[in-house]
Short mmCIF file of C-alpha atoms and ligand atoms in Angstrom, two decimals:
data_model
loop_
_atom_site.label_atom_id
_atom_site.label_comp_id
_atom_site.label_asym_id
_atom_site.label_seq_id
_atom_site.Cartn_x
_atom_site.Cartn_y
_atom_site.Cartn_z
CA MET X 91 10.74 8.18 -22.43
CA GLU X 92 10.16 6.27 -19.11
CA ARG X 93 7.47 3.63 -19.53
CA ARG X 94 5.19 5.07 -17.09
CA GLU X 95 5.04 8.50 -18.76
CA PHE X 96 4.70 6.73 -22.28
CA ILE X 97 1.62 5.05 -20.77
CA LYS X 98 0.04 8.05 -19.35
CA GLN X 99 0.61 10.04 -22.64
CA GLY X 100 -0.53 7.07 -24.89
CA PHE X 101 -4.11 6.96 -23.28
CA GLY X 102 -4.67 10.27 -25.11
CA SER X 103 -6.23 8.66 -28.06
CA LEU X 104 -7.75 5.41 -29.05
CA ALA X 105 -4.84 4.72 -31.32
CA GLY X 106 -2.53 5.42 -28.22
CA MET X 107 -4.59 2.92 -26.40
CA ILE X 108 -4.04 0.05 -28.70
CA LEU X 109 -0.26 0.86 -29.04
CA VAL X 110 -0.02 0.87 -25.18
CA THR X 111 -1.90 -2.54 -25.00
CA ASN X 112 0.63 -3.97 -27.36
CA VAL X 113 3.50 -2.50 -25.47
CA LEU X 114 2.21 -3.77 -22.17
CA GLU X 115 1.49 -7.07 -23.54
CA ALA X 116 5.22 -7.61 -23.75
CA TYR X 117 5.64 -6.46 -20.31
CA SER X 118 3.09 -8.31 -18.16
CA THR X 119 0.00 -10.13 -18.65
CA GLY X 120 -1.05 -9.19 -15.13
CA ALA X 121 -1.81 -5.66 -16.26
CA MET X 122 -4.09 -6.79 -19.03
CA ALA X 123 -6.90 -7.31 -16.58
CA ALA X 124 -6.60 -3.72 -15.60
CA ILE X 125 -6.58 -2.66 -19.27
CA ASN X 126 -9.55 -4.43 -20.13
CA THR X 127 -11.47 -3.01 -17.26
CA TYR X 128 -10.44 0.38 -18.59
CA LEU X 129 -11.50 -0.26 -22.13
CA LEU X 130 -14.78 -1.75 -21.18
CA SER X 131 -15.83 0.95 -18.63
CA ASP X 132 -16.80 4.43 -19.43
CA ASN X 133 -14.49 7.05 -19.96
CA SER X 134 -15.85 9.67 -17.49
CA ASN X 135 -12.59 9.84 -15.70
CA LYS X 136 -10.71 11.46 -18.35
CA SER X 137 -8.23 13.48 -16.04
CA HIS X 138 -6.69 10.36 -14.65
CA PRO X 139 -5.85 8.28 -17.61
CA GLY X 140 -3.51 5.84 -15.67
CA ILE X 141 -3.72 2.19 -16.60
CA PRO X 142 -6.00 0.92 -13.91
CA HIS X 143 -9.41 2.82 -13.79
CA PRO X 144 -9.97 4.83 -10.59
CA ALA X 145 -12.71 3.53 -8.49
CA PRO X 146 -15.39 6.07 -9.03
CA GLY X 147 -15.56 7.49 -5.42
CA GLU X 148 -17.55 9.69 -2.98
CA LEU X 149 -15.17 11.39 -0.85
CA PHE X 150 -14.20 8.75 1.99
CA ILE X 151 -14.39 10.59 5.38
CA PRO X 152 -12.25 8.75 8.16
CA PRO X 153 -14.34 7.76 11.08
CA LEU X 154 -14.11 10.10 13.99
CA ILE X 155 -13.12 8.65 17.33
CA ASP X 156 -13.91 10.13 20.52
CA PRO X 157 -13.70 7.64 23.31
CA ASN X 158 -15.52 7.85 26.71
CA LYS X 159 -13.41 8.60 29.75
CA ILE X 160 -12.45 5.49 31.77
CA ASN X 161 -10.83 6.51 35.07
CA GLY X 162 -10.47 10.06 33.76
CA VAL X 163 -8.49 8.82 30.67
CA ARG X 164 -9.98 8.72 26.99
CA ASN X 165 -8.18 5.73 25.50
CA PHE X 166 -7.55 5.34 21.85
CA ALA X 167 -6.49 1.91 20.51
CA LEU X 168 -5.01 1.71 17.11
CA ASN X 169 -3.60 -1.10 14.91
CA ILE X 170 -0.82 -0.51 12.60
CA GLN X 171 -1.33 -3.13 9.87
CA GLU X 172 -0.80 -4.44 6.45
CA SER X 173 -3.80 -4.18 4.54
CA SER X 174 -5.18 -3.76 0.96
CA HIS X 175 -7.26 -0.90 -0.49
CA THR X 176 -9.45 -0.12 -3.58
CA PHE X 177 -7.88 2.70 -5.46
CA PHE X 178 -8.82 1.35 -8.76
CA GLU X 179 -11.92 -0.50 -9.89
CA GLY X 180 -11.40 -4.26 -9.52
CA ILE X 181 -7.87 -4.00 -8.03
CA SER X 182 -6.65 -4.63 -4.73
CA THR X 183 -3.69 -2.61 -3.92
CA LYS X 184 -1.28 -3.56 -1.10
CA THR X 185 -1.17 -0.89 1.62
CA TYR X 186 -0.57 -0.01 5.11
CA GLY X 187 -3.36 1.29 7.25
CA ILE X 188 -4.20 2.27 10.76
CA SER X 189 -7.04 0.46 11.82
CA SER X 190 -8.06 0.76 8.46
CA SER X 191 -7.34 -0.17 4.87
CA TYR X 192 -5.36 3.25 4.11
CA LEU X 193 -4.77 6.16 6.39
CA GLY X 194 -6.39 5.91 9.90
CA PRO X 195 -9.29 7.43 12.08
CA THR X 196 -9.45 10.99 13.07
CA LEU X 197 -8.78 11.35 16.68
CA TYR X 198 -11.03 13.77 18.54
CA MET X 199 -9.44 15.56 21.46
CA ARG X 200 -10.55 18.39 23.95
CA ARG X 201 -8.03 20.70 25.57
CA GLY X 202 -7.74 19.54 29.06
CA ASP X 203 -8.38 15.84 28.48
CA ASP X 204 -5.93 13.08 29.57
CA ILE X 205 -5.57 10.75 26.81
CA ALA X 206 -3.73 7.74 25.97
CA ILE X 207 -3.17 6.15 22.57
CA THR X 208 -1.99 2.50 22.31
CA TYR X 209 -0.48 1.70 18.93
CA THR X 210 0.00 -2.00 18.32
CA ASN X 211 2.24 -2.76 15.36
CA THR X 212 1.31 -5.73 13.43
CA LEU X 213 3.51 -4.97 10.47
CA ALA X 214 6.50 -7.37 9.74
CA GLU X 215 8.82 -4.43 10.43
CA PRO X 216 9.38 -1.70 13.13
CA THR X 217 7.92 1.74 12.97
CA THR X 218 7.12 4.56 15.04
CA MET X 219 3.88 6.85 15.48
CA HIS X 220 4.58 10.49 15.99
CA GLY X 221 2.02 13.07 17.00
CA HIS X 222 2.79 15.98 14.49
CA GLY X 223 1.82 19.45 15.91
CA MET X 224 1.27 17.80 19.31
CA HIS X 225 2.81 19.60 22.48
CA VAL X 226 3.79 16.43 24.26
CA PRO X 227 6.56 15.19 26.63
CA ALA X 228 9.52 14.05 24.46
CA ALA X 229 9.20 10.52 25.63
CA MET X 230 5.61 10.59 24.22
CA ASP X 231 6.54 12.17 20.92
CA GLY X 232 6.91 9.16 18.73
CA GLY X 233 9.85 10.23 17.21
CA PRO X 234 12.60 7.94 15.90
CA HIS X 235 13.49 6.97 19.38
CA GLN X 236 10.19 5.26 20.33
CA ILE X 237 10.40 2.40 18.15
CA ILE X 238 7.52 0.01 18.10
CA GLN X 239 8.71 -3.67 17.20
CA PRO X 240 6.57 -6.09 15.27
CA GLY X 241 4.08 -7.61 17.39
CA ARG X 242 4.51 -4.98 20.11
CA SER X 243 2.70 -1.91 21.49
CA TRP X 244 3.45 1.59 22.41
CA ARG X 245 1.52 3.99 24.38
CA ALA X 246 1.41 7.67 24.32
CA SER X 247 -0.22 9.11 27.03
CA TYR X 248 -0.51 12.90 28.07
CA ARG X 249 -2.75 15.80 28.80
CA VAL X 250 -3.86 17.85 25.89
CA ASN X 251 -2.84 21.34 26.43
CA GLN X 252 -2.85 23.40 23.32
CA LYS X 253 -5.09 25.50 21.33
CA ALA X 254 -7.64 24.06 18.99
CA CYS X 255 -6.03 23.00 15.80
CA THR X 256 -5.93 20.16 13.03
CA ASN X 257 -2.91 17.91 13.85
CA TRP X 258 -1.87 14.78 12.44
CA TYR X 259 -0.02 11.24 13.37
CA HIS X 260 2.43 9.36 11.13
CA PRO X 261 5.47 7.15 11.49
CA HIS X 262 8.98 8.66 12.21
CA LEU X 263 11.23 5.79 11.82
CA MET X 264 14.74 6.70 10.88
CA GLY X 265 15.21 6.26 7.19
CA LYS X 266 11.87 4.74 6.76
CA THR X 267 9.55 7.66 7.37
CA ALA X 268 8.79 8.38 3.62
CA GLU X 269 8.04 4.75 2.79
CA HIS X 270 5.76 4.08 5.67
CA VAL X 271 3.81 7.16 5.10
CA TYR X 272 3.71 6.42 1.51
CA LYS X 273 1.98 3.08 2.04
CA GLY X 274 -0.81 4.62 3.93
CA LEU X 275 0.17 5.51 7.51
CA ALA X 276 -1.10 8.71 8.52
CA GLY X 277 -4.42 10.12 10.24
CA LEU X 278 -5.55 13.42 11.66
CA ILE X 279 -6.09 14.71 15.12
CA TYR X 280 -8.72 17.30 15.76
CA ILE X 281 -8.16 19.44 18.89
CA GLU X 282 -10.84 21.59 20.21
CA ASP X 283 -10.81 24.05 22.93
CA GLU X 284 -13.27 26.16 24.60
CA GLU X 285 -13.22 28.78 22.09
CA SER X 286 -13.30 26.50 19.09
CA ILE X 287 -16.35 24.90 20.59
CA ARG X 288 -18.13 28.15 21.39
CA LEU X 289 -17.47 29.89 18.01
CA ASP X 290 -20.23 29.65 15.38
CA LEU X 291 -17.99 27.83 12.97
CA PRO X 292 -19.10 24.95 10.83
CA ASN X 293 -18.41 21.93 13.11
CA LYS X 294 -20.64 18.84 11.92
CA TYR X 295 -18.01 16.30 11.10
CA ALA X 296 -18.45 14.89 7.59
CA VAL X 297 -21.19 17.16 6.88
CA ASN X 298 -19.89 20.88 7.09
CA ASP X 299 -16.61 20.39 8.64
CA ILE X 300 -14.57 17.85 6.51
CA PRO X 301 -10.91 16.61 6.79
CA LEU X 302 -8.88 16.51 3.52
CA VAL X 303 -5.59 14.53 3.34
CA ILE X 304 -4.04 15.38 -0.02
CA GLN X 305 -1.48 13.04 -1.41
CA ASP X 306 0.21 12.36 -4.65
CA ARG X 307 1.11 8.72 -5.54
CA VAL X 308 2.97 6.70 -8.08
CA PHE X 309 1.27 3.50 -8.98
CA ASP X 310 2.89 0.73 -11.39
CA THR X 311 0.94 -0.85 -14.29
CA SER X 312 -0.79 -3.23 -11.93
CA GLY X 313 -2.22 -0.67 -9.66
CA GLN X 314 0.37 -1.03 -6.87
CA LEU X 315 1.94 1.63 -4.96
CA ASP X 316 5.51 2.23 -6.43
CA TYR X 317 7.78 3.82 -3.88
CA SER X 318 11.34 3.50 -5.66
CA PRO X 319 12.90 6.89 -5.52
CA THR X 320 16.10 7.29 -7.52
CA THR X 321 18.82 9.20 -6.06
CA THR X 322 17.72 12.24 -8.14
CA GLN X 323 14.13 11.82 -6.96
CA ILE X 324 15.50 11.50 -3.45
CA ARG X 325 16.98 15.07 -4.04
CA GLN X 326 13.89 16.50 -5.66
CA GLY X 327 11.53 14.59 -3.68
CA TYR X 328 9.41 11.82 -4.80
CA MET X 329 6.54 13.18 -6.72
CA GLY X 330 3.40 11.13 -7.76
CA ASN X 331 1.10 11.52 -10.97
CA THR X 332 -2.01 10.31 -9.23
CA PHE X 333 -3.74 12.43 -6.57
CA LEU X 334 -5.53 11.12 -3.70
CA VAL X 335 -8.00 12.73 -1.39
CA ASN X 336 -8.36 10.68 1.83
CA GLY X 337 -7.26 7.71 -0.09
CA VAL X 338 -9.65 8.22 -3.11
CA ILE X 339 -8.60 9.37 -6.52
CA SER X 340 -10.79 12.58 -7.64
CA PRO X 341 -13.51 12.01 -5.47
CA TYR X 342 -16.74 14.15 -5.19
CA PHE X 343 -18.33 15.44 -2.13
CA ASN X 344 -22.14 16.00 -1.67
CA ALA X 345 -22.24 19.42 0.16
CA GLU X 346 -24.92 21.69 1.63
CA ALA X 347 -25.63 25.02 0.19
CA SER X 348 -24.16 26.56 3.25
CA LEU X 349 -20.62 27.27 4.74
CA LEU X 350 -18.31 24.56 4.33
CA ARG X 351 -15.20 24.03 6.54
CA MET X 352 -12.33 22.06 4.90
CA ARG X 353 -9.36 21.10 6.91
CA ILE X 354 -6.67 20.35 4.48
CA LEU X 355 -3.55 18.54 5.18
CA ASN X 356 -0.77 18.56 2.64
CA GLY X 357 -0.11 14.57 3.44
CA SER X 358 2.26 14.17 0.36
CA ASN X 359 5.91 13.38 0.70
CA ALA X 360 7.29 16.26 -1.48
CA ARG X 361 4.71 17.99 -3.41
CA VAL X 362 3.98 21.67 -2.65
CA TYR X 363 0.27 22.60 -3.73
CA ARG X 364 -1.45 25.68 -4.43
CA PHE X 365 -5.05 25.11 -3.40
CA SER X 366 -7.70 27.04 -5.13
CA PHE X 367 -11.14 26.54 -6.66
CA SER X 368 -11.91 25.84 -10.35
CA ASP X 369 -14.09 28.84 -10.53
CA GLN X 370 -11.59 31.05 -8.91
CA ARG X 371 -14.05 31.86 -5.89
CA ASP X 372 -12.85 33.75 -2.94
CA PHE X 373 -12.60 31.73 0.31
CA HIS X 374 -11.53 32.45 3.93
CA ILE X 375 -8.63 31.03 5.83
CA ILE X 376 -9.47 30.62 9.45
CA ALA X 377 -6.51 28.66 10.81
CA GLY X 378 -2.97 27.60 10.07
CA ASP X 379 -1.19 24.47 11.46
CA ASN X 380 -1.29 24.89 15.11
CA SER X 381 -3.97 27.87 15.88
CA PHE X 382 -6.65 29.95 14.40
CA LEU X 383 -5.56 32.99 12.53
CA PRO X 384 -6.23 36.34 14.65
CA LYS X 385 -9.04 36.70 12.22
CA PRO X 386 -10.43 35.08 9.01
CA VAL X 387 -8.50 36.13 5.85
CA ARG X 388 -9.98 36.26 2.32
CA VAL X 389 -7.98 34.90 -0.49
CA ARG X 390 -8.19 32.98 -3.77
CA GLU X 391 -5.35 30.34 -3.15
CA VAL X 392 -3.13 29.12 -0.52
CA ARG X 393 0.18 27.30 -0.82
CA LEU X 394 0.97 24.30 1.39
CA SER X 395 4.24 22.33 1.57
CA PRO X 396 4.41 19.00 3.00
CA GLY X 397 3.04 18.55 6.66
CA GLU X 398 1.39 21.84 6.69
CA ARG X 399 -2.32 22.30 7.57
CA VAL X 400 -4.91 24.91 6.70
CA GLU X 401 -8.53 25.32 7.72
CA ILE X 402 -10.59 27.27 5.20
CA VAL X 403 -14.21 28.14 4.96
CA VAL X 404 -16.01 28.42 1.49
CA ASP X 405 -19.39 29.85 0.99
CA LEU X 406 -21.68 27.65 -0.75
CA LYS X 407 -24.96 29.47 0.30
CA GLY X 408 -25.68 30.48 -3.35
CA ASP X 409 -24.68 27.38 -4.90
CA LEU X 410 -27.42 24.80 -4.86
CA GLY X 411 -27.38 22.79 -8.05
CA ASN X 412 -23.82 23.99 -8.84
CA SER X 413 -20.74 21.86 -9.05
CA PHE X 414 -17.09 22.96 -8.95
CA SER X 415 -13.69 21.78 -7.60
CA LEU X 416 -10.78 22.21 -5.16
CA MET X 417 -7.82 22.15 -7.42
CA ASP X 418 -4.09 22.52 -7.47
CA LEU X 419 -2.96 25.37 -9.52
CA SER X 420 0.53 24.14 -9.50
CA SER X 421 -0.33 20.99 -11.46
CA GLY X 422 -3.53 21.98 -12.77
CA GLU X 423 -5.18 18.87 -11.23
CA ASN X 424 -8.75 19.00 -10.15
CA LEU X 425 -8.39 17.15 -6.67
CA LEU X 426 -12.23 17.08 -5.11
CA THR X 427 -15.41 17.83 -6.91
CA LEU X 428 -17.98 19.75 -4.71
CA ARG X 429 -21.63 18.75 -5.70
CA VAL X 430 -23.63 21.41 -3.99
CA ASN X 431 -26.91 19.24 -4.02
CA LYS X 432 -28.14 19.56 -0.25
CA ARG X 433 -30.19 22.42 1.13
CA ALA X 434 -28.62 24.24 3.96
CA ASN X 435 -29.56 22.51 7.37
CA SER X 436 -27.07 24.56 9.41
CA SER X 437 -26.91 28.37 10.02
CA ALA X 438 -23.85 30.03 8.83
CA SER X 439 -22.18 32.84 10.83
CA LEU X 440 -20.47 35.88 9.46
CA LEU X 441 -16.93 35.15 9.32
CA LYS X 442 -15.96 38.83 9.20
CA GLN X 443 -17.39 39.20 12.80
CA LEU X 444 -15.14 36.49 14.18
CA THR X 445 -11.87 37.21 15.94
CA PHE X 446 -10.09 34.68 17.79
CA THR X 447 -8.17 35.44 21.05
CA LEU X 448 -4.75 35.02 20.06
CA LYS X 449 -1.86 36.71 21.73
CA PHE X 450 1.52 36.51 19.81
CA PRO X 451 4.79 37.11 21.44
CA HIS X 452 7.08 39.96 20.29
CA PHE X 453 10.40 39.54 18.83
CA ALA X 454 12.16 42.24 20.73
CA ASN X 455 11.77 40.05 23.91
CA ALA X 456 13.80 37.22 22.20
CA VAL X 457 16.93 36.28 24.15
CA ARG X 458 19.13 34.50 21.50
CA THR X 459 19.20 33.58 17.93
CA ARG X 460 19.94 30.08 16.46
CA ARG X 461 20.63 29.48 12.75
CA PHE X 462 19.78 26.35 10.70
CA ASP X 463 21.23 26.24 7.17
CA LEU X 464 19.46 23.71 5.08
CA GLY X 465 22.02 22.34 2.55
CA MET X 466 24.03 19.30 1.30
CA ALA X 467 27.32 17.78 2.18
CA ASN X 468 28.91 14.56 0.89
CA MET X 469 25.87 14.13 -1.43
CA HIS X 470 23.42 14.03 1.49
CA MET X 471 20.82 16.49 2.73
CA THR X 472 22.03 18.21 5.95
CA ILE X 473 21.37 20.88 8.55
CA ASN X 474 24.18 23.15 9.43
CA GLY X 475 26.32 20.83 7.39
CA LYS X 476 25.51 17.78 9.42
CA ARG X 477 23.46 14.61 8.54
CA MET X 478 21.04 13.32 11.35
CA ASP X 479 22.70 11.13 13.88
CA LEU X 480 20.51 9.55 16.42
CA ASN X 481 23.42 9.80 18.93
CA ARG X 482 23.94 13.32 18.71
CA ILE X 483 21.99 16.31 20.37
CA ASP X 484 22.41 19.31 18.19
CA GLU X 485 20.68 21.93 20.38
CA TYR X 486 19.91 22.61 23.94
CA VAL X 487 16.89 24.83 24.23
CA PRO X 488 16.08 26.10 27.46
CA LEU X 489 12.41 26.02 28.66
CA ASN X 490 10.31 29.43 28.42
CA GLU X 491 12.83 31.47 26.87
CA LEU X 492 11.97 33.15 23.71
CA GLU X 493 14.36 32.75 20.77
CA ILE X 494 14.64 33.57 17.06
CA TRP X 495 15.24 30.57 14.91
CA GLU X 496 16.73 31.84 11.60
CA ILE X 497 16.31 29.18 8.75
CA ARG X 498 18.24 29.47 5.61
CA ASN X 499 17.57 27.59 2.36
CA THR X 500 20.79 27.87 0.68
CA MET X 501 19.92 25.45 -2.28
CA ASN X 502 18.05 25.78 -5.55
CA MET X 503 15.20 23.58 -4.52
CA ASN X 504 12.35 23.51 -2.16
CA HIS X 505 12.72 22.62 1.51
CA ASN X 506 10.60 23.33 4.49
CA PHE X 507 11.25 23.37 8.36
CA HIS X 508 9.21 21.57 11.18
CA ILE X 509 9.79 21.81 15.01
CA HIS X 510 8.36 19.13 17.03
CA ALA X 511 6.27 19.84 20.32
CA THR X 512 6.01 23.37 19.86
CA HIS X 513 4.63 26.04 17.76
CA PHE X 514 6.05 29.28 16.38
CA THR X 515 5.25 32.67 14.78
CA ILE X 516 6.92 33.98 11.62
CA ILE X 517 8.56 37.16 11.96
CA GLU X 518 9.69 37.62 8.46
CA ARG X 519 10.39 36.12 5.19
CA ASN X 520 13.42 37.10 2.92
CA GLY X 521 13.83 40.22 5.34
CA SER X 522 10.46 41.58 5.27
CA SER X 523 7.17 40.81 7.44
CA ALA X 524 5.14 41.76 4.22
CA ASN X 525 6.38 38.34 2.71
CA VAL X 526 4.48 36.32 5.20
CA SER X 527 1.43 35.12 3.63
CA PRO X 528 -1.99 34.87 5.42
CA HIS X 529 -2.16 31.50 6.46
CA GLU X 530 1.40 31.86 7.96
CA SER X 531 0.08 34.59 10.58
CA ALA X 532 -1.36 31.82 12.70
CA TYR X 533 0.74 29.69 15.18
CA LYS X 534 2.64 27.15 12.93
CA ASP X 535 4.81 24.22 13.21
CA VAL X 536 6.12 23.84 9.51
CA ILE X 537 7.28 26.60 7.40
CA PHE X 538 7.96 26.46 3.72
CA MET X 539 11.17 27.25 2.51
CA PRO X 540 11.26 28.27 -1.14
CA PRO X 541 14.77 27.96 -3.08
CA ASN X 542 17.40 30.34 -1.80
CA SER X 543 15.20 31.98 0.88
CA THR X 544 15.17 32.86 4.54
CA VAL X 545 12.78 33.01 7.41
CA LYS X 546 12.87 34.17 11.09
CA LEU X 547 10.78 32.36 13.44
CA LEU X 548 10.06 33.05 16.87
CA VAL X 549 10.15 29.93 18.99
CA LYS X 550 9.49 29.20 22.78
CA MET X 551 9.52 25.64 24.18
CA THR X 552 6.75 26.26 26.89
CA ASP X 553 5.74 22.67 27.88
CA TYR X 554 8.21 19.95 29.07
CA ARG X 555 11.80 19.81 30.01
CA ASP X 556 13.51 16.51 29.60
CA ARG X 557 17.38 16.23 29.30
CA ASN X 558 17.36 12.57 28.25
CA ASN X 559 14.82 12.57 25.43
CA ALA X 560 15.02 14.61 22.23
CA TYR X 561 12.65 16.21 19.94
CA MET X 562 13.30 16.70 16.19
CA TYR X 563 13.51 19.37 13.94
CA HIS X 564 13.79 18.51 10.23
CA CYS X 565 12.61 19.26 6.68
CA HIS X 566 9.15 17.86 5.99
CA ILE X 567 9.98 16.66 2.40
CA LEU X 568 10.19 13.14 3.58
CA GLU X 569 12.81 12.07 1.23
CA HIS X 570 14.97 14.82 2.67
CA GLU X 571 14.26 13.94 6.29
CA ASP X 572 15.13 10.29 5.47
CA ASP X 573 18.33 11.41 3.99
CA GLY X 574 19.60 13.25 6.89
CA MET X 575 18.04 16.63 6.74
CA MET X 576 17.02 16.44 10.42
CA GLY X 577 18.45 17.26 13.84
CA GLN X 578 17.76 16.70 17.50
CA PHE X 579 17.22 19.15 20.42
CA VAL X 580 16.48 18.72 24.23
CA VAL X 581 14.56 21.07 26.24
CA THR X 582 16.60 22.03 29.40
CU1 C2O E 1423 5.42 15.48 10.73
CU2 C2O E 1423 8.83 14.91 12.70
O1 C2O E 1423 7.17 15.13 11.55
CU1 CU E 1424 6.16 16.57 14.02
CU1 CU E 1425 13.96 19.30 2.14
#
């Protein structure tokens, strides 16, 4: 049995605890302080019996940044830094953060705004910062070519011109994306447009409109982040046994007895979640990755693969005094406890009456089909048999031409597929439109690819043409991406 697994199981009983203590003594004395903390503190957090004791936590909500215009431009200044963060009581864990000890602030943008983000890299190593879901010029994309050397800054400036949605930013350095995200480099971007502002949706940030970055992590016995995938774990994706919401282990949130909007990002490297509530209540999905849905859809669970977002609205009107949790059905983990202990302060609209002004293209108008096979060659992850090569352009995609991108997962494992700088709709999954789930009927930029499956996407690059700067498409299981399951295209 692996040591970590042993320790985890050992905590099931007091006898186990003593045994584990002895085992650990032989290992490291550094971990003893953590163990003592665990033994002395109350055992209220039984669902996470890791060695260090989770810092009991209210949900942390990243600050929302909405800079004033200076000469017509809203300037964001962010610092990519080494830091330390308290995941566990009395333990300071080494992390990376973006103007923060872990993760980064939420950037608020309105459609039509000119914005500039200056990222300063104070790490001891190079990185990049990509706007995932952002429709931006290739030179502003923050992909593997826009390297920010230590001590240097890089500025992404563009006009925000896309529909309301929840995007995110994260590093994209070739071969290092997984590790940099793992250490804490990621943050959210809220994009609002005229429609999203006008609609009577919950929109009070941190009150009834809350961002949730869901991640799983491995911590070593002294409470430090452990990113050390073996070859097998690179293949399967690196999975953790401790779950974080906005950098907090099993937090709670004090909610109003009203409608609550949750903007969920699967910010994990590899894990696929099935989000649901512990009392199996219904909720509404209102948005997918890159737009609202045509209209809200009522469901009991939603499956998200890495990089995907979903916005849901859950009705807490009759729940004053009640408490239940957001959970992952796949692992059985409770991720976030909702304590409904505040009276409704905001009116709630009837979601049934909402419809969004979406017009989707029709596949009959597509002019060509491209095929992308997710597979393996020479022991590495590939697309169409090729590993990512920064010096090779794989596809030339004409501006404003509607195309079908047919993705095939030929393997017996999970993958997904993400395209930069655009959004797509899903025509069919495994040959039928009936297999497209509700949250997939919005504009999206990541599509889950279960083992041995196919999807057909309808893709159009509508924004920027640039023969010299490439965009990426890739599997968003970050170990796979770093291993080579990525390709480049230019828009011509
Ligand atoms: Cu979320 Cu190529 O990125
Ligand atoms: Cu992206
Ligand atoms: Cu993959």
